PDB file of C-alpha atoms in Angstrom:
ATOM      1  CA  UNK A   1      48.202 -43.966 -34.691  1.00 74.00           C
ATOM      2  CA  UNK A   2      45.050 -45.340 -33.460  1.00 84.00           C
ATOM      3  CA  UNK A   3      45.604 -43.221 -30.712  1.00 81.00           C
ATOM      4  CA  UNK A   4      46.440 -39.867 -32.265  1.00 86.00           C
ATOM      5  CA  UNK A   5      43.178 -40.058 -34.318  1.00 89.00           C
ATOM      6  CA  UNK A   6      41.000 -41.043 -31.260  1.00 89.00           C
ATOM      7  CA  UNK A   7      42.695 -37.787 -29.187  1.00 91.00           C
ATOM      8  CA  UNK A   8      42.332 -36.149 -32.338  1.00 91.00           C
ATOM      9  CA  UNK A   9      38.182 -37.129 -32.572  1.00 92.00           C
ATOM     10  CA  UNK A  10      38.352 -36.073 -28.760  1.00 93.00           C
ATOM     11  CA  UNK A  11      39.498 -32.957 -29.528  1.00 94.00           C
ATOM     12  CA  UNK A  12      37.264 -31.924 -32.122  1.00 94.00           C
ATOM     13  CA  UNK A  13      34.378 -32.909 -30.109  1.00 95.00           C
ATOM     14  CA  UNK A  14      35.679 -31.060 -27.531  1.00 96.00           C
ATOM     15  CA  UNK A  15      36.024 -27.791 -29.861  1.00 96.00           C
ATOM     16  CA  UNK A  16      32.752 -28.239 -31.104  1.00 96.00           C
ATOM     17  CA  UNK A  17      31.645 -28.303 -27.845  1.00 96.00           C
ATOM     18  CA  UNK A  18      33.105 -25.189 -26.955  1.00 96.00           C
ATOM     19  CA  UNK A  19      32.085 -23.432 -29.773  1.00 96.00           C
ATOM     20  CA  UNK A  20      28.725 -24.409 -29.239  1.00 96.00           C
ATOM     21  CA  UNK A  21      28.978 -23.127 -25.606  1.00 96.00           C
ATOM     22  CA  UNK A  22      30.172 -19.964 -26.841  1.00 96.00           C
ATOM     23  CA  UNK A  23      27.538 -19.389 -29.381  1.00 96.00           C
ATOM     24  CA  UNK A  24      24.540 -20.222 -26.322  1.00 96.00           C
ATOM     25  CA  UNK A  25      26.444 -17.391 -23.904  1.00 96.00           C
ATOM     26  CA  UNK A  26      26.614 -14.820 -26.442  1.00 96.00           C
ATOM     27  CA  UNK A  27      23.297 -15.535 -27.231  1.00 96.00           C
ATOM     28  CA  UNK A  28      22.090 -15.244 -23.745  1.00 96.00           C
ATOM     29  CA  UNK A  29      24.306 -12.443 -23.415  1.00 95.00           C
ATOM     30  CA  UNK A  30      22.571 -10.458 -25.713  1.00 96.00           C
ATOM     31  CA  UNK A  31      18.946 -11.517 -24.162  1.00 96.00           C
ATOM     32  CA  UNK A  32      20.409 -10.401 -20.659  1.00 96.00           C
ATOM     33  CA  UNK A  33      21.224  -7.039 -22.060  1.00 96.00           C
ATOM     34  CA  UNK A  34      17.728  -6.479 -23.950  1.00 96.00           C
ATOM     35  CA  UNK A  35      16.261  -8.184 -20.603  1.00 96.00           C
ATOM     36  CA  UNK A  36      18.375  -5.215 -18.717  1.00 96.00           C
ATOM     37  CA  UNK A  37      17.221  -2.554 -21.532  1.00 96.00           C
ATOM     38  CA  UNK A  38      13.518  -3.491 -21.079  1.00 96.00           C
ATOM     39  CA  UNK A  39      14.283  -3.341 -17.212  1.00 96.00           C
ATOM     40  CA  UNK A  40      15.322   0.042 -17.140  1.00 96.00           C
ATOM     41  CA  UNK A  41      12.162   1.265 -19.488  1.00 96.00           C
ATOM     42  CA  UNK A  42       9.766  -0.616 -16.681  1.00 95.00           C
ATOM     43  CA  UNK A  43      11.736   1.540 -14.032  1.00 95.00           C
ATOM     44  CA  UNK A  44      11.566   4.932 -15.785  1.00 94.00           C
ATOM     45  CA  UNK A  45       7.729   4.080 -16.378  1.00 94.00           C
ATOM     46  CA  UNK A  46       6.977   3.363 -12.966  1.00 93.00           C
ATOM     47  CA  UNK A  47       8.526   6.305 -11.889  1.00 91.00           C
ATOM     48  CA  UNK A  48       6.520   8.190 -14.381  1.00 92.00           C
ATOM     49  CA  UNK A  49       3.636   6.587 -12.779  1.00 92.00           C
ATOM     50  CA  UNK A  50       4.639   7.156  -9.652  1.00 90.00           C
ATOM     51  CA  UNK A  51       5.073  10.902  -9.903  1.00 90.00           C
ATOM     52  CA  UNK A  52       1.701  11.208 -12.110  1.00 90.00           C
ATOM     53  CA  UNK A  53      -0.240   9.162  -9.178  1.00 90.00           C
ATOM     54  CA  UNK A  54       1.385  11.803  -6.579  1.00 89.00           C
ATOM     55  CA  UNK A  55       0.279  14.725  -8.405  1.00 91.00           C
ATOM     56  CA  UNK A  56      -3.439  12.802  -9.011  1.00 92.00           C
ATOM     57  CA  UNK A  57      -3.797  12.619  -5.534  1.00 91.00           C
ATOM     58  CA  UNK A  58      -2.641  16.373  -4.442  1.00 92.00           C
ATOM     59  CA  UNK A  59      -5.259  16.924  -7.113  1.00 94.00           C
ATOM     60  CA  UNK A  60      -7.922  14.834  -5.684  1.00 95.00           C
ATOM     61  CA  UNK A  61      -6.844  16.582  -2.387  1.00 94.00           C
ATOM     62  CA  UNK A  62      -7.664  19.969  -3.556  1.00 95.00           C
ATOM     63  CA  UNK A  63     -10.868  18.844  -5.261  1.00 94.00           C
ATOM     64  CA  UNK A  64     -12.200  18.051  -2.173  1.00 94.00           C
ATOM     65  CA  UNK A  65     -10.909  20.812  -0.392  1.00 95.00           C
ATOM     66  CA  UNK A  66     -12.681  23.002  -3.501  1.00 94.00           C
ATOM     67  CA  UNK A  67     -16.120  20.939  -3.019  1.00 93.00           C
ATOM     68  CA  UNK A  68     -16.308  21.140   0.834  1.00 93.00           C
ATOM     69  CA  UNK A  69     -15.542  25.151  -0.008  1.00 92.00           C
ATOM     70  CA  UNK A  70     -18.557  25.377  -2.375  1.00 89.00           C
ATOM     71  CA  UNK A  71     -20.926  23.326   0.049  1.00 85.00           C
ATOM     72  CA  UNK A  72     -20.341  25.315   2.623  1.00 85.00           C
ATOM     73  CA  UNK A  73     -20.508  28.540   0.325  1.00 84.00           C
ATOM     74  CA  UNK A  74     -24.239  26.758  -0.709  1.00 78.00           C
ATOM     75  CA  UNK A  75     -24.986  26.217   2.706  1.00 73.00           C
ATOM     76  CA  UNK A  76     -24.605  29.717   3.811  1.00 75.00           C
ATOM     77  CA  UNK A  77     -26.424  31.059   0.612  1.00 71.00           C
ATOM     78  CA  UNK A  78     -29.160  28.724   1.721  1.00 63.00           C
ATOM     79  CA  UNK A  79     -29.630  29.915   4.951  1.00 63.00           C
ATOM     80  CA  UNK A  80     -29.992  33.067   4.052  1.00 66.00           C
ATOM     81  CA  UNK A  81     -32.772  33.049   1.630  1.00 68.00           C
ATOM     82  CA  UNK A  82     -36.626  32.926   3.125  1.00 68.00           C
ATOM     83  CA  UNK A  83     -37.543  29.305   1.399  1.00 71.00           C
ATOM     84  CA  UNK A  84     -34.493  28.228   3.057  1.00 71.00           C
ATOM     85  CA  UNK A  85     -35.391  29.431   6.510  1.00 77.00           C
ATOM     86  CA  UNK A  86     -39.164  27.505   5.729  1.00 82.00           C
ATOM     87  CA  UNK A  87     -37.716  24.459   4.485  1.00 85.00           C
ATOM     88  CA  UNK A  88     -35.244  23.666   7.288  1.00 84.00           C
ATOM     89  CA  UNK A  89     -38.320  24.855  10.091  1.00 88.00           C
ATOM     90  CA  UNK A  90     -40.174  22.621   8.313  1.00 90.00           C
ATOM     91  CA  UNK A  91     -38.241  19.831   8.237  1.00 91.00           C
ATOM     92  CA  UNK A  92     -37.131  20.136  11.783  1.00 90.00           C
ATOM     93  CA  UNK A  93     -40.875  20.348  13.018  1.00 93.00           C
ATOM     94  CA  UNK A  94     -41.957  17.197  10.906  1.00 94.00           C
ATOM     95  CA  UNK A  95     -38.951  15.444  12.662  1.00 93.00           C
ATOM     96  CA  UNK A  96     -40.663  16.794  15.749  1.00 92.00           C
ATOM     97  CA  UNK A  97     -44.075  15.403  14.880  1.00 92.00           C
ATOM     98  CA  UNK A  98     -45.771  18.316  13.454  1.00 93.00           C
ATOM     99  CA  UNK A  99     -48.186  17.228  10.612  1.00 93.00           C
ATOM    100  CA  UNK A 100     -48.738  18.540   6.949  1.00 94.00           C
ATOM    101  CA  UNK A 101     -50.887  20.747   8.063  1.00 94.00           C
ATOM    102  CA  UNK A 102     -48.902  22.780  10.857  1.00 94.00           C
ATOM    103  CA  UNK A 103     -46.320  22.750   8.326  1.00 90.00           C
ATOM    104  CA  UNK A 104     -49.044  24.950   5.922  1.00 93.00           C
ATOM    105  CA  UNK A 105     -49.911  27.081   8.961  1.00 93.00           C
ATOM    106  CA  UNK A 106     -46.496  27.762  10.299  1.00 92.00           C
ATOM    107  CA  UNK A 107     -44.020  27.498   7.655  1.00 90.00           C
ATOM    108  CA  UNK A 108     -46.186  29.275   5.221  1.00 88.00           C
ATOM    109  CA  UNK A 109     -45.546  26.432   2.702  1.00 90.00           C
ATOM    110  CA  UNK A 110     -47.949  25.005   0.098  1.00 91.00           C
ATOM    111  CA  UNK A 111     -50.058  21.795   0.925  1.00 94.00           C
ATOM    112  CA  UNK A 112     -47.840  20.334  -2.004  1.00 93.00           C
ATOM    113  CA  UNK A 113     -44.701  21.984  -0.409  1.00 90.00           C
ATOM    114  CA  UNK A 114     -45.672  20.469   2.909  1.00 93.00           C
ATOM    115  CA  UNK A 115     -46.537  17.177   1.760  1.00 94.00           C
ATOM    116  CA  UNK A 116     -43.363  16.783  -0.133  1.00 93.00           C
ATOM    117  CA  UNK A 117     -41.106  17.808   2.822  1.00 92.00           C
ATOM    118  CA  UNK A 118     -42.925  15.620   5.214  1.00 94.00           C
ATOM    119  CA  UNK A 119     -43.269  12.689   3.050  1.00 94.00           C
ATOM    120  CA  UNK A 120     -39.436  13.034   2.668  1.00 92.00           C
ATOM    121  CA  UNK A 121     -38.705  14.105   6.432  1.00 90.00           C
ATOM    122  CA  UNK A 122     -41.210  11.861   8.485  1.00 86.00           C
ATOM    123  CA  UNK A 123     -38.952   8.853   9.609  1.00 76.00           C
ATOM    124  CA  UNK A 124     -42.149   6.939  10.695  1.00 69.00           C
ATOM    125  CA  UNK A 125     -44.038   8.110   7.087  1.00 57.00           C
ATOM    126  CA  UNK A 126     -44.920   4.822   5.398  1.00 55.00           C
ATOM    127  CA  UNK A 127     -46.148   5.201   2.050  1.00 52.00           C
ATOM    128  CA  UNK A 128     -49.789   4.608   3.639  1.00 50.00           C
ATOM    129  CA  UNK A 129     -48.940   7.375   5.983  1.00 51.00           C
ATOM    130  CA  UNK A 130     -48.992  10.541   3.570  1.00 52.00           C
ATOM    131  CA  UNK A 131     -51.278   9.275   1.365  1.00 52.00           C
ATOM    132  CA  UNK A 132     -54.141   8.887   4.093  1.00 53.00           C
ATOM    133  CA  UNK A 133     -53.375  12.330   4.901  1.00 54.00           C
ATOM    134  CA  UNK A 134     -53.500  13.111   1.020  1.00 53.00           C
ATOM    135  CA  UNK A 135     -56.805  11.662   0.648  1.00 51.00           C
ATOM    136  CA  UNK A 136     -58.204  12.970   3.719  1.00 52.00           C
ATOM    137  CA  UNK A 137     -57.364  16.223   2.587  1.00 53.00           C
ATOM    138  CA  UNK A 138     -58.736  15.488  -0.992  1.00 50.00           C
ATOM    139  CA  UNK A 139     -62.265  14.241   0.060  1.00 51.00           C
ATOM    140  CA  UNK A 140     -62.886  17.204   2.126  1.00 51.00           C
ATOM    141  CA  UNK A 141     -62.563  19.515  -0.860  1.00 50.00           C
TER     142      UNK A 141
END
């Protein structure tokens, strides 16, 4: 008898125990399915994101393509307008050398004009540079 309620002890354990192990893999079943659910929105989003960054960068890619249009469309308005002509002389002679005041005589730009475009042009133009010339030109008037 002793032995009938000992097996019988063993087997309720044992039941228990199952049950128990049953309730923890339905319960991680469940998980594993909302894991899977949640799985399959993170793949539709990065998809999403996927085809929204390929369409951002065709965009980007005809942005460009638009502002390298328009500069060059500026660039060839530019050239064709007198100030333009005078400017880019002007800057090319002060590259050259030339000094504020062949840029007046040949350019046919303002002392301020000149000063400007050297002062901005003149690779070796210190800030002591122009402003000598300046205030040369001042104390002669």
């Amino acid at each position: 008898m002793e032995l009938d309620w000992l097996l019988l002890s063993v087997t309720g354990i044992l039941l228990i125990l199952v049950l128990y192990l049953n309730f923890i893999l339905h319960r991680t079943g469940r998980q594993l399915e909302e894991q899977a659910i949640h799985l399959q929105q993170l793949e539709r989003d990065f998809g999403v994101l996927c085809t929204d960054r390929a369409e951002l960068g065709n965009q980007i890619v005809r942005l460009d393509q638009r502002v390298k249009k328009l500069a060059e469309w500026q660039d060839q308005i530019n050239l064709h307008t007198p100030e333009a002509r005078a400017y880019s002389q002007a800057i090319k002679m002060v590259r050259s050398g030339a000094d504020i005041d062949q840029l007046v005589a040949r350019c046919g730009l303002s002392q301020n004009e000149a000063e400007l475009v050297y002062l901005l042009h003149n690779a070796s133009s210190g800030p002591n540079t122009v402003s000598g010339q300046v205030k040369a030109r001042t104390s002669l008037l």
